[in-house]
C-alpha cells in the first residue's frame, strides 16, 4: 500500500489526528527522498493500559505510510524517573512490556516484522553514549532540565539528579536510534524542544517531532497507570471493563474531557474507519457512523445516550482486548506478569508502615442527617467514586452543622473494617483536623478545588504504593500511621512532614493549623 501513496498522502497519513507537528518541512523533504524513520519510546514502569491503543493506532498509520518504526523500551528512563521501576524489576518489566505491546499490535492487525524493538540499556550504557551524556550535562542548565521534564518526570519537592538527566537522555536517543522524527504525547513537548535546542550544539541534526493529544482517562483527567479509577488494564476481565466504563465520566451532551468519546476518536475510528452505536430498536436501533464528527455532534445534541455510547465502546474494546487476554493465559506469561508486578501486600511484611497502605479518597457528602439513636452522631451518604455512595457515621454534631457538611468535598478513609455505631454500619471514616482544649475544635479536611469523588489521596514520595484491600484491625496499621498525620503551620495536611496530595494539589485545613488528623 505504501508504495502506491504519494509523498503528500504519506504525510497526511503520518500526521492525521496529531495535536502538533514540529518540523513539518523536514518531514516533507525526507518523504520526497525516502521513507521516514520514526521512533516511539515508553518507560517500562506501570502496567500499560487501554490508552496505549492511542499510540499503537498511530504506529499502524506510520507503517501504512511506509515508515521504518522503532519501539524503544526505555528501561533506564524508568529507573531514572524517581525510581518508578526498581532496578531488580527492570528486566522483568521490559519483558512484560515487549509481550503486551506485541499482543496489542497483533490485536489491531499490525505486522510485527516491519517493526524494530530495542531496549534502552542495549546502547545507553555504551562509552560513546555516556560521554555524550556528560557533554550534554555541561550545556543544559538545571532550569532547562527541570522545565523540560515538568510534565513527564514525577515532580517532588526535592528532585533527584536522575530526574534532571531524564530529558537529556531522551534527546540523545534520537541520534543513537538514527531516526528522522520522534513520536510521543503532547505532554513531552518540552523534552522535544530541549532536543531541538541542544542536539545541534553536539553536532547532531535537529529532528522532527510528532505529538498525539493527551486522551482523557475515564475520570475526565489524564489516563494514568498509577490511578486505578482512571484506567482500564489490558488484562482486565469483561466484568471489570463493564464496571469501570459504567463509572466513567460521560455527561449527557458534554463533549469536553470525555474519555469515552476520545477513545472512539483516537482508537476505534483510525483502526476501523467506522463505529457502531448499539441500542434498542425502540430508541432508534443500531447506527453505523463513518466519521467521528457525526458521533460527536449527535452526542452533543443528546441523540446518543451515554449508556449506549458506553455499551458500544465496551463491545469494541472487548474485541481488542480478547486476543491479549488469551495470550496472557499461558502459564509463562502469567508467571511473568506476577514477577514483574508483584502484589505489594504479599511482598511486604505487615510491619512495614507505608502511608500508601491507606485508601484515602476525595468524597462528596450527598446527604447528612442525625443518627436516629445517637444525638452526637451524623449519618452521612458520601460519594467516593463507586457505583453507590457509602454510609458513614461520624461524631461531628457538636462541631460542624448539617448545612456545612451537605454537598461538601471531604476526605474519606475507605479501607477500614466496617464497624457498627449504635446499630448502623459505618463503611468509612470522614477525616478531620482537631485541636484539643476548651472548647475542642474539629474541622473536615479540604481537597483541592475541582477535585472529583473517588480521586486518590497520596503522601508525597509514596505515589506508586497500592493500598491494602482492608486494613487488618489487629495490626493497628491506621493507628500507627495516624500518629504522624498533622496540619502544618501553613495549613497543609502532612505525614512526617510530607504533604498529602491529589493530582490537583495539596490537602489543606482552613483554620486548625498545627492540629492532629483523625
Short mmCIF file of C-alpha atoms in Angstrom, two decimals:
data_model
loop_
_atom_site.label_atom_id
_atom_site.label_comp_id
_atom_site.label_asym_id
_atom_site.label_seq_id
_atom_site.Cartn_x
_atom_site.Cartn_y
_atom_site.Cartn_z
CA UNK A 1 0.00 0.00 0.00
CA UNK A 2 2.76 2.47 0.97
CA UNK A 3 4.40 2.07 -2.47
CA UNK A 4 1.23 3.41 -4.10
CA UNK A 5 0.99 6.53 -1.90
CA UNK A 6 2.37 9.89 -2.98
CA UNK A 7 4.64 11.78 -0.53
CA UNK A 8 1.73 14.13 0.18
CA UNK A 9 -0.63 11.27 1.05
CA UNK A 10 2.04 9.69 3.24
CA UNK A 11 2.46 13.00 5.08
CA UNK A 12 -1.30 13.27 5.63
CA UNK A 13 -1.47 9.71 6.99
CA UNK A 14 1.54 10.27 9.26
CA UNK A 15 0.11 13.50 10.72
CA UNK A 16 -3.63 12.76 10.93
CA UNK A 17 -5.19 13.12 14.42
CA UNK A 18 -1.95 14.59 15.82
CA UNK A 19 -2.24 17.68 18.01
CA UNK A 20 1.03 19.23 16.86
CA UNK A 21 3.94 18.65 14.50
CA UNK A 22 7.32 20.36 14.90
CA UNK A 23 9.40 20.31 11.69
CA UNK A 24 6.73 19.75 9.01
CA UNK A 25 9.01 20.92 6.20
CA UNK A 26 11.74 18.46 7.24
CA UNK A 27 9.20 15.62 7.14
CA UNK A 28 8.03 16.61 3.66
CA UNK A 29 11.61 16.87 2.43
CA UNK A 30 12.52 13.38 3.71
CA UNK A 31 9.35 11.87 2.21
CA UNK A 32 10.31 13.24 -1.21
CA UNK A 33 13.59 11.30 -0.99
CA UNK A 34 12.92 8.12 1.03
CA UNK A 35 10.80 6.52 3.76
CA UNK A 36 10.64 8.28 7.13
CA UNK A 37 12.42 6.77 10.16
CA UNK A 38 10.48 7.38 13.39
CA UNK A 39 10.64 6.09 16.95
CA UNK A 40 8.26 5.86 19.90
CA UNK A 41 9.60 5.20 23.38
CA UNK A 42 7.86 4.04 26.52
CA UNK A 43 9.35 3.91 30.02
CA UNK A 44 8.76 0.45 31.46
CA UNK A 45 7.05 1.49 34.70
CA UNK A 46 3.38 0.72 35.50
CA UNK A 47 1.32 -1.77 33.51
CA UNK A 48 0.29 -0.49 30.06
CA UNK A 49 -3.46 0.26 29.88
CA UNK A 50 -6.01 0.80 27.11
CA UNK A 51 -4.80 4.37 26.42
CA UNK A 52 -1.73 2.69 24.87
CA UNK A 53 -4.01 1.83 21.94
CA UNK A 54 -3.76 5.53 21.01
CA UNK A 55 -0.02 5.45 20.13
CA UNK A 56 -0.47 1.91 18.75
CA UNK A 57 -3.08 3.15 16.25
CA UNK A 58 -0.67 5.92 15.15
CA UNK A 59 2.13 3.37 14.77
CA UNK A 60 -0.25 1.47 12.47
CA UNK A 61 -0.61 4.73 10.45
CA UNK A 62 3.18 5.14 10.26
CA UNK A 63 3.57 1.59 8.92
CA UNK A 64 0.81 2.12 6.34
CA UNK A 65 2.73 5.19 5.20
CA UNK A 66 5.88 3.09 4.73
CA UNK A 67 7.77 4.43 7.76
CA UNK A 68 10.59 2.49 9.39
CA UNK A 69 9.39 2.34 13.00
CA UNK A 70 11.45 1.67 16.14
CA UNK A 71 9.83 0.98 19.51
CA UNK A 72 12.13 1.77 22.44
CA UNK A 73 11.59 0.08 25.80
CA UNK A 74 13.15 2.80 27.96
CA UNK A 75 14.22 0.74 30.97
CA UNK A 76 16.92 3.14 32.15
CA UNK A 77 14.43 6.05 31.95
CA UNK A 78 12.01 4.05 34.12
CA UNK A 79 14.66 3.88 36.84
CA UNK A 80 15.78 7.50 36.48
CA UNK A 81 12.20 8.81 36.85
CA UNK A 82 12.31 8.85 40.65
CA UNK A 83 12.88 5.07 40.61
CA UNK A 84 9.33 4.29 39.40
CA UNK A 85 10.70 0.87 38.43
CA UNK A 86 13.05 -0.78 40.99
CA UNK A 87 16.38 -1.87 39.49
CA UNK A 88 15.75 -5.53 40.29
CA UNK A 89 12.44 -5.49 38.35
CA UNK A 90 13.70 -3.63 35.24
CA UNK A 91 14.49 -6.72 33.16
CA UNK A 92 11.17 -8.38 34.04
CA UNK A 93 9.19 -5.26 33.19
CA UNK A 94 10.93 -4.89 29.83
CA UNK A 95 9.92 -8.48 29.02
CA UNK A 96 6.34 -7.77 30.14
CA UNK A 97 6.14 -4.58 28.05
CA UNK A 98 7.52 -6.35 24.99
CA UNK A 99 5.00 -9.17 25.27
CA UNK A 100 1.98 -6.97 25.98
CA UNK A 101 2.78 -4.35 23.32
CA UNK A 102 3.36 -7.04 20.70
CA UNK A 103 0.00 -8.54 21.73
CA UNK A 104 -1.66 -5.13 21.34
CA UNK A 105 -0.18 -4.63 17.88
CA UNK A 106 -1.26 -8.13 16.84
CA UNK A 107 -4.80 -7.44 18.08
CA UNK A 108 -5.08 -4.42 15.75
CA UNK A 109 -3.51 -6.23 12.81
CA UNK A 110 -0.05 -4.61 12.75
CA UNK A 111 2.64 -6.88 11.19
CA UNK A 112 5.48 -7.14 13.70
CA UNK A 113 8.13 -7.89 11.07
CA UNK A 114 8.03 -4.24 9.99
CA UNK A 115 8.96 -3.03 13.46
CA UNK A 116 12.29 -2.82 15.29
CA UNK A 117 12.22 -3.35 19.07
CA UNK A 118 15.14 -2.13 21.17
CA UNK A 119 15.91 -1.82 24.88
CA UNK A 120 17.45 1.39 26.21
CA UNK A 121 20.25 -0.28 28.14
CA UNK A 122 21.35 -2.05 24.92
CA UNK A 123 23.08 1.20 23.91
CA UNK A 124 22.62 3.76 26.71
CA UNK A 125 25.46 2.24 28.77
CA UNK A 126 27.98 2.41 25.94
CA UNK A 127 31.12 4.56 26.19
CA UNK A 128 30.01 6.90 23.38
CA UNK A 129 26.52 7.47 24.79
CA UNK A 130 27.88 8.06 28.31
CA UNK A 131 30.35 10.65 27.03
CA UNK A 132 27.52 12.41 25.20
CA UNK A 133 25.51 12.49 28.45
CA UNK A 134 28.45 14.28 30.09
CA UNK A 135 28.83 16.65 27.12
CA UNK A 136 25.13 17.46 27.23
CA UNK A 137 25.16 17.99 31.01
CA UNK A 138 27.86 20.62 30.54
CA UNK A 139 25.48 22.63 28.31
CA UNK A 140 21.97 22.15 29.75
CA UNK A 141 21.09 24.34 32.72
CA UNK A 142 19.31 22.94 35.77
CA UNK A 143 16.39 25.26 34.93
CA UNK A 144 16.04 23.90 31.38
CA UNK A 145 16.31 20.28 32.52
CA UNK A 146 13.65 20.71 35.21
CA UNK A 147 11.35 22.63 32.86
CA UNK A 148 11.72 20.01 30.12
CA UNK A 149 10.66 17.16 32.41
CA UNK A 150 7.90 19.06 34.23
CA UNK A 151 5.01 17.12 32.65
CA UNK A 152 6.69 13.74 32.30
CA UNK A 153 9.08 13.20 35.21
CA UNK A 154 7.45 12.77 38.62
CA UNK A 155 7.62 16.14 40.39
CA UNK A 156 8.66 16.17 44.05
CA UNK A 157 9.78 18.90 46.43
CA UNK A 158 13.41 17.73 46.44
CA UNK A 159 14.04 16.23 42.97
CA UNK A 160 16.77 13.67 42.45
CA UNK A 161 19.55 14.40 39.97
CA UNK A 162 18.40 11.33 37.99
CA UNK A 163 15.14 13.05 37.07
CA UNK A 164 17.06 16.02 35.71
CA UNK A 165 19.12 13.72 33.45
CA UNK A 166 15.99 12.09 32.01
CA UNK A 167 15.10 14.75 29.34
CA UNK A 168 18.68 14.88 28.03
CA UNK A 169 18.84 11.12 27.59
CA UNK A 170 15.57 11.17 25.67
CA UNK A 171 17.03 13.84 23.38
CA UNK A 172 20.19 11.75 22.75
CA UNK A 173 18.05 8.71 21.88
CA UNK A 174 17.05 10.46 18.64
CA UNK A 175 20.68 10.46 17.47
CA UNK A 176 21.57 6.97 18.70
CA UNK A 177 18.46 5.41 17.14
CA UNK A 178 19.29 7.22 13.85
CA UNK A 179 15.74 8.48 13.26
CA UNK A 180 14.24 11.46 11.44
CA UNK A 181 11.43 12.01 13.95
CA UNK A 182 10.30 11.14 17.46
CA UNK A 183 6.65 10.43 18.26
CA UNK A 184 5.03 10.95 21.66
CA UNK A 185 2.28 12.68 23.62
CA UNK A 186 1.96 16.47 23.69
CA UNK A 187 2.96 16.25 27.39
CA UNK A 188 6.50 15.61 26.09
CA UNK A 189 6.64 18.84 24.07
CA UNK A 190 9.16 20.48 26.40
CA UNK A 191 11.51 17.49 26.10
CA UNK A 192 11.17 17.69 22.31
CA UNK A 193 12.03 21.41 22.26
CA UNK A 194 15.03 20.73 24.54
CA UNK A 195 16.22 18.16 21.98
CA UNK A 196 15.77 20.67 19.14
CA UNK A 197 17.74 23.28 21.09
CA UNK A 198 20.70 21.17 22.28
CA UNK A 199 21.32 18.35 19.78
CA UNK A 200 22.76 20.77 17.17
CA UNK A 201 25.16 22.01 19.90
CA UNK A 202 26.60 18.48 20.00
CA UNK A 203 26.94 18.45 16.20
CA UNK A 204 23.82 16.31 15.67
CA UNK A 205 20.86 17.05 13.40
CA UNK A 206 17.63 18.55 14.69
CA UNK A 207 14.78 16.03 14.40
CA UNK A 208 11.07 16.49 13.72
CA UNK A 209 8.52 15.76 16.46
CA UNK A 210 5.06 14.26 16.17
CA UNK A 211 2.68 14.81 19.09
CA UNK A 212 -0.53 13.00 19.99
CA UNK A 213 -3.14 14.81 22.10
CA UNK A 214 -3.46 13.64 25.72
CA UNK A 215 -6.53 11.41 25.85
CA UNK A 216 -8.68 11.91 28.97
CA UNK A 217 -8.97 8.94 31.29
CA UNK A 218 -12.28 7.56 32.49
CA UNK A 219 -12.46 10.12 35.29
CA UNK A 220 -12.09 13.01 32.83
CA UNK A 221 -8.41 13.68 33.65
CA UNK A 222 -5.28 12.15 32.07
CA UNK A 223 -5.38 8.35 31.95
CA UNK A 224 -2.65 7.23 34.33
CA UNK A 225 -1.01 3.91 35.17
CA UNK A 226 -0.92 4.89 38.84
CA UNK A 227 -4.63 5.77 39.17
CA UNK A 228 -6.82 2.68 39.19
CA UNK A 229 -10.10 4.60 38.66
CA UNK A 230 -8.70 6.38 35.60
CA UNK A 231 -7.65 3.35 33.55
CA UNK A 232 -8.70 0.02 32.14
CA UNK A 233 -5.89 -2.52 32.31
CA UNK A 234 -5.17 -4.55 29.17
CA UNK A 235 -5.78 -7.76 31.12
CA UNK A 236 -8.99 -6.59 32.86
CA UNK A 237 -11.87 -9.06 32.60
CA UNK A 238 -15.07 -8.23 30.70
CA UNK A 239 -16.75 -7.67 34.07
CA UNK A 240 -14.06 -5.17 35.14
CA UNK A 241 -14.31 -3.34 31.79
CA UNK A 242 -18.09 -3.03 32.25
CA UNK A 243 -17.72 -1.82 35.85
CA UNK A 244 -15.07 0.80 35.02
CA UNK A 245 -16.92 2.10 31.96
CA UNK A 246 -20.12 2.32 33.98
CA UNK A 247 -18.35 4.69 36.40
CA UNK A 248 -16.63 6.66 33.63
CA UNK A 249 -17.25 10.40 33.30
CA UNK A 250 -19.68 10.76 30.36
CA UNK A 251 -22.17 13.57 30.98
CA UNK A 252 -25.11 13.83 28.50
CA UNK A 253 -24.23 16.32 25.76
CA UNK A 254 -20.79 17.13 27.26
CA UNK A 255 -18.01 16.56 24.73
CA UNK A 256 -15.23 18.14 26.85
CA UNK A 257 -12.79 15.87 28.75
CA UNK A 258 -14.91 12.88 27.73
CA UNK A 259 -12.58 9.87 27.84
CA UNK A 260 -15.18 7.54 26.28
CA UNK A 261 -15.66 9.79 23.23
CA UNK A 262 -11.89 10.34 22.96
CA UNK A 263 -11.33 6.59 22.75
CA UNK A 264 -13.77 6.43 19.83
CA UNK A 265 -11.92 9.27 18.07
CA UNK A 266 -8.32 8.26 18.64
CA UNK A 267 -8.52 4.45 18.63
CA UNK A 268 -11.67 2.99 17.11
CA UNK A 269 -12.02 5.25 14.05
CA UNK A 270 -8.34 5.14 12.99
CA UNK A 271 -8.34 1.34 13.32
CA UNK A 272 -11.74 0.53 11.83
CA UNK A 273 -12.88 3.55 9.85
CA UNK A 274 -16.35 3.30 11.40
CA UNK A 275 -18.15 2.96 14.73
CA UNK A 276 -21.47 1.28 15.51
CA UNK A 277 -23.77 2.58 18.24
CA UNK A 278 -25.72 -0.42 19.52
CA UNK A 279 -29.13 0.32 21.02
CA UNK A 280 -32.63 -0.99 21.46
CA UNK A 281 -34.88 -0.68 18.35
CA UNK A 282 -37.35 1.45 20.32
CA UNK A 283 -34.57 4.07 20.70
CA UNK A 284 -33.72 4.04 17.00
CA UNK A 285 -31.80 0.75 16.70
CA UNK A 286 -28.14 0.33 15.73
CA UNK A 287 -26.47 3.10 13.75
CA UNK A 288 -23.12 2.91 11.93
CA UNK A 289 -21.05 6.11 11.79
CA UNK A 290 -18.30 6.61 9.23
CA UNK A 291 -16.88 9.84 10.70
CA UNK A 292 -16.16 10.89 14.28
CA UNK A 293 -17.59 14.40 13.81
CA UNK A 294 -21.04 12.89 13.28
CA UNK A 295 -20.74 10.84 16.51
CA UNK A 296 -19.60 13.94 18.41
CA UNK A 297 -22.41 16.10 17.00
CA UNK A 298 -25.08 13.51 17.80
CA UNK A 299 -23.74 13.10 21.34
CA UNK A 300 -23.65 16.88 21.87
CA UNK A 301 -27.27 17.10 20.68
CA UNK A 302 -28.11 14.22 23.07
CA UNK A 303 -29.17 11.98 20.18
CA UNK A 304 -26.73 9.38 21.60
CA UNK A 305 -27.32 8.38 25.23
CA UNK A 306 -24.19 7.99 27.43
CA UNK A 307 -25.31 4.45 28.33
CA UNK A 308 -25.50 3.46 24.65
CA UNK A 309 -22.10 5.07 23.94
CA UNK A 310 -20.50 3.19 26.84
CA UNK A 311 -22.08 -0.13 25.86
CA UNK A 312 -20.88 0.26 22.27
CA UNK A 313 -17.34 1.20 23.34
CA UNK A 314 -17.38 -1.74 25.77
CA UNK A 315 -18.19 -4.18 22.94
CA UNK A 316 -15.49 -2.73 20.65
CA UNK A 317 -12.91 -2.61 23.45
CA UNK A 318 -13.50 -6.22 24.45
CA UNK A 319 -12.89 -7.26 20.83
CA UNK A 320 -9.46 -5.57 21.04
CA UNK A 321 -8.65 -6.99 24.47
CA UNK A 322 -9.76 -10.60 23.94
CA UNK A 323 -6.65 -11.72 21.95
CA UNK A 324 -4.42 -10.09 24.61
CA UNK A 325 -6.27 -11.83 27.46
CA UNK A 326 -5.97 -15.19 25.66
CA UNK A 327 -2.24 -14.75 25.05
CA UNK A 328 -1.64 -13.94 28.73
CA UNK A 329 -3.48 -17.04 29.93
CA UNK A 330 -0.36 -19.09 29.24
CA UNK A 331 1.50 -20.21 32.41
CA UNK A 332 4.72 -18.50 31.25
CA UNK A 333 3.09 -15.09 30.76
CA UNK A 334 1.03 -15.35 33.95
CA UNK A 335 4.26 -16.01 35.83
CA UNK A 336 5.95 -13.07 34.07
CA UNK A 337 3.08 -10.74 34.99
CA UNK A 338 3.21 -11.73 38.66
CA UNK A 339 7.01 -11.44 38.78
CA UNK A 340 7.17 -8.03 37.04
CA UNK A 341 4.33 -6.60 39.14
CA UNK A 342 4.36 -8.45 42.46
CA UNK A 343 1.39 -7.92 44.77
CA UNK A 344 2.63 -5.36 47.35
CA UNK A 345 0.57 -6.95 50.10
CA UNK A 346 2.41 -10.25 49.54
CA UNK A 347 5.89 -8.80 49.20
CA UNK A 348 5.93 -6.57 52.26
CA UNK A 349 5.73 -7.54 55.89
CA UNK A 350 2.78 -6.39 57.97
CA UNK A 351 5.17 -4.28 59.98
CA UNK A 352 6.04 -2.03 57.02
CA UNK A 353 4.13 1.16 57.76
CA UNK A 354 3.96 2.89 54.40
CA UNK A 355 1.20 5.54 54.19
CA UNK A 356 0.33 4.21 50.73
CA UNK A 357 -1.43 1.36 52.58
CA UNK A 358 -4.23 3.81 53.40
CA UNK A 359 -7.03 4.08 50.82
CA UNK A 360 -7.83 7.78 51.26
CA UNK A 361 -10.11 9.29 48.63
CA UNK A 362 -11.90 12.52 47.85
CA UNK A 363 -15.58 12.24 48.73
CA UNK A 364 -18.69 14.38 48.32
CA UNK A 365 -21.36 14.42 51.04
CA UNK A 366 -24.62 13.56 49.26
CA UNK A 367 -26.83 13.65 52.36
CA UNK A 368 -26.45 14.20 56.10
CA UNK A 369 -28.90 13.64 58.93
CA UNK A 370 -28.89 12.96 62.65
CA UNK A 371 -28.34 9.35 63.75
CA UNK A 372 -31.74 8.03 64.87
CA UNK A 373 -30.30 6.58 68.10
CA UNK A 374 -27.43 8.96 68.99
CA UNK A 375 -27.67 12.75 69.34
CA UNK A 376 -23.91 13.26 68.89
CA UNK A 377 -23.62 11.34 65.60
CA UNK A 378 -24.35 12.21 61.97
CA UNK A 379 -25.42 9.65 59.40
CA UNK A 380 -23.92 10.62 56.02
CA UNK A 381 -24.08 9.25 52.49
CA UNK A 382 -20.74 10.02 50.79
CA UNK A 383 -19.89 9.55 47.11
CA UNK A 384 -16.35 8.11 46.91
CA UNK A 385 -16.39 7.30 43.17
CA UNK A 386 -18.11 3.93 43.45
CA UNK A 387 -21.41 2.73 41.98
CA UNK A 388 -23.21 3.54 45.27
CA UNK A 389 -22.39 6.09 48.00
CA UNK A 390 -21.01 4.77 51.28
CA UNK A 391 -22.77 5.12 54.62
CA UNK A 392 -20.54 6.93 57.12
CA UNK A 393 -21.27 7.58 60.78
CA UNK A 394 -19.27 10.43 62.32
CA UNK A 395 -19.32 12.23 65.66
CA UNK A 396 -19.40 15.76 64.26
CA UNK A 397 -22.75 17.07 65.56
CA UNK A 398 -21.08 19.29 68.19
CA UNK A 399 -18.54 20.73 65.73
CA UNK A 400 -20.00 21.07 62.21
CA UNK A 401 -23.53 21.98 61.17
CA UNK A 402 -25.56 19.80 58.79
CA UNK A 403 -25.68 22.70 56.32
CA UNK A 404 -21.87 23.00 56.33
CA UNK A 405 -21.47 19.27 55.58
CA UNK A 406 -24.15 18.97 52.88
CA UNK A 407 -22.58 18.79 49.37
CA UNK A 408 -19.12 19.43 50.85
CA UNK A 409 -15.98 17.88 49.37
CA UNK A 410 -14.25 15.84 52.09
CA UNK A 411 -11.53 13.23 52.65
CA UNK A 412 -12.58 9.66 53.40
CA UNK A 413 -10.53 6.68 54.62
CA UNK A 414 -12.10 3.79 52.70
CA UNK A 415 -10.28 0.61 53.76
CA UNK A 416 -11.03 0.38 57.46
CA UNK A 417 -13.06 -2.64 58.52
CA UNK A 418 -16.76 -1.59 58.57
CA UNK A 419 -17.95 -1.00 62.12
CA UNK A 420 -21.42 -0.74 63.65
CA UNK A 421 -22.01 2.53 65.50
CA UNK A 422 -25.22 2.45 67.55
CA UNK A 423 -26.77 -0.14 65.25
CA UNK A 424 -25.75 1.33 61.87
CA UNK A 425 -22.71 0.09 59.96
CA UNK A 426 -20.18 2.81 59.10
CA UNK A 427 -18.36 1.89 55.88
CA UNK A 428 -15.60 4.53 56.03
CA UNK A 429 -14.14 7.35 58.14
CA UNK A 430 -14.51 11.06 57.37
CA UNK A 431 -11.08 12.60 58.11
CA UNK A 432 -10.87 15.81 60.12
CA UNK A 433 -8.31 18.02 61.80
CA UNK A 434 -8.71 18.68 65.52
CA UNK A 435 -7.17 20.73 68.30
CA UNK A 436 -7.77 19.73 71.91
CA UNK A 437 -8.73 22.30 74.50
CA UNK A 438 -11.77 24.11 75.81
CA UNK A 439 -13.64 24.02 73.58
CA UNK A 440 -12.29 21.20 71.40
CA UNK A 441 -12.25 22.24 67.74
CA UNK A 442 -12.79 19.90 64.79
CA UNK A 443 -12.82 20.70 61.05
CA UNK A 444 -13.09 18.43 57.97
CA UNK A 445 -10.07 18.49 55.65
CA UNK A 446 -10.34 20.22 52.26
CA UNK A 447 -9.29 18.59 48.97
CA UNK A 448 -8.06 20.94 46.20
CA UNK A 449 -10.75 22.87 44.36
CA UNK A 450 -12.06 20.96 41.35
CA UNK A 451 -11.43 17.51 42.87
CA UNK A 452 -13.83 14.72 41.91
CA UNK A 453 -15.24 11.96 44.14
CA UNK A 454 -13.03 8.88 44.07
CA UNK A 455 -9.74 10.68 43.35
CA UNK A 456 -6.95 9.06 45.33
CA UNK A 457 -5.06 10.96 48.01
CA UNK A 458 -1.40 10.04 48.45
CA UNK A 459 1.57 11.08 50.54
CA UNK A 460 4.37 12.84 48.67
CA UNK A 461 7.00 10.25 47.75
CA UNK A 462 4.61 7.31 48.16
CA UNK A 463 2.56 7.80 44.98
CA UNK A 464 3.15 4.35 43.49
CA UNK A 465 2.19 2.24 46.52
CA UNK A 466 -1.02 0.24 46.47
CA UNK A 467 -3.50 0.46 49.40
CA UNK A 468 -4.40 -2.64 51.40
CA UNK A 469 -7.77 -4.01 50.35
CA UNK A 470 -8.78 -3.91 54.04
CA UNK A 471 -6.61 -2.76 56.94
CA UNK A 472 -6.15 -5.53 59.48
CA UNK A 473 -7.51 -4.09 62.77
CA UNK A 474 -5.33 -6.47 64.79
CA UNK A 475 -2.17 -4.97 63.27
CA UNK A 476 -3.25 -1.37 64.16
CA UNK A 477 -1.94 -0.07 60.82
CA UNK A 478 -4.19 3.02 60.82
CA UNK A 479 -3.48 3.82 64.44
CA UNK A 480 0.31 3.62 63.93
CA UNK A 481 0.24 5.78 60.78
CA UNK A 482 -2.28 8.27 62.19
CA UNK A 483 0.16 9.36 64.93
CA UNK A 484 2.26 11.20 62.32
CA UNK A 485 -0.64 12.87 60.47
CA UNK A 486 -0.63 16.61 61.25
CA UNK A 487 -1.62 20.01 59.88
CA UNK A 488 1.44 22.18 59.21
CA UNK A 489 1.80 25.82 60.25
CA UNK A 490 0.88 26.69 56.66
CA UNK A 491 -2.40 24.76 56.90
CA UNK A 492 -1.27 21.79 54.77
CA UNK A 493 -2.02 18.18 55.74
CA UNK A 494 1.19 16.16 56.19
CA UNK A 495 2.51 12.75 57.23
CA UNK A 496 6.01 13.01 58.74
CA UNK A 497 6.44 16.44 57.09
CA UNK A 498 5.47 15.09 53.64
CA UNK A 499 2.37 16.61 52.03
CA UNK A 500 -0.90 14.80 51.45
CA UNK A 501 -1.77 15.41 47.78
CA UNK A 502 -4.17 14.67 44.98
CA UNK A 503 -3.23 15.16 41.33
CA UNK A 504 -4.57 18.73 41.68
CA UNK A 505 -2.50 19.77 44.70
CA UNK A 506 -2.22 19.60 48.50
CA UNK A 507 -4.87 18.74 51.09
CA UNK A 508 -5.49 21.69 53.40
CA UNK A 509 -7.30 22.81 56.53
CA UNK A 510 -8.65 26.37 56.76
CA UNK A 511 -8.25 27.20 60.45
CA UNK A 512 -6.72 24.44 62.58
CA UNK A 513 -3.00 24.93 61.90
CA UNK A 514 -0.87 22.55 63.96
CA UNK A 515 -3.82 20.23 64.54
CA UNK A 516 -3.90 16.43 64.51
CA UNK A 517 -5.69 14.42 61.82
CA UNK A 518 -8.07 11.59 62.63
#
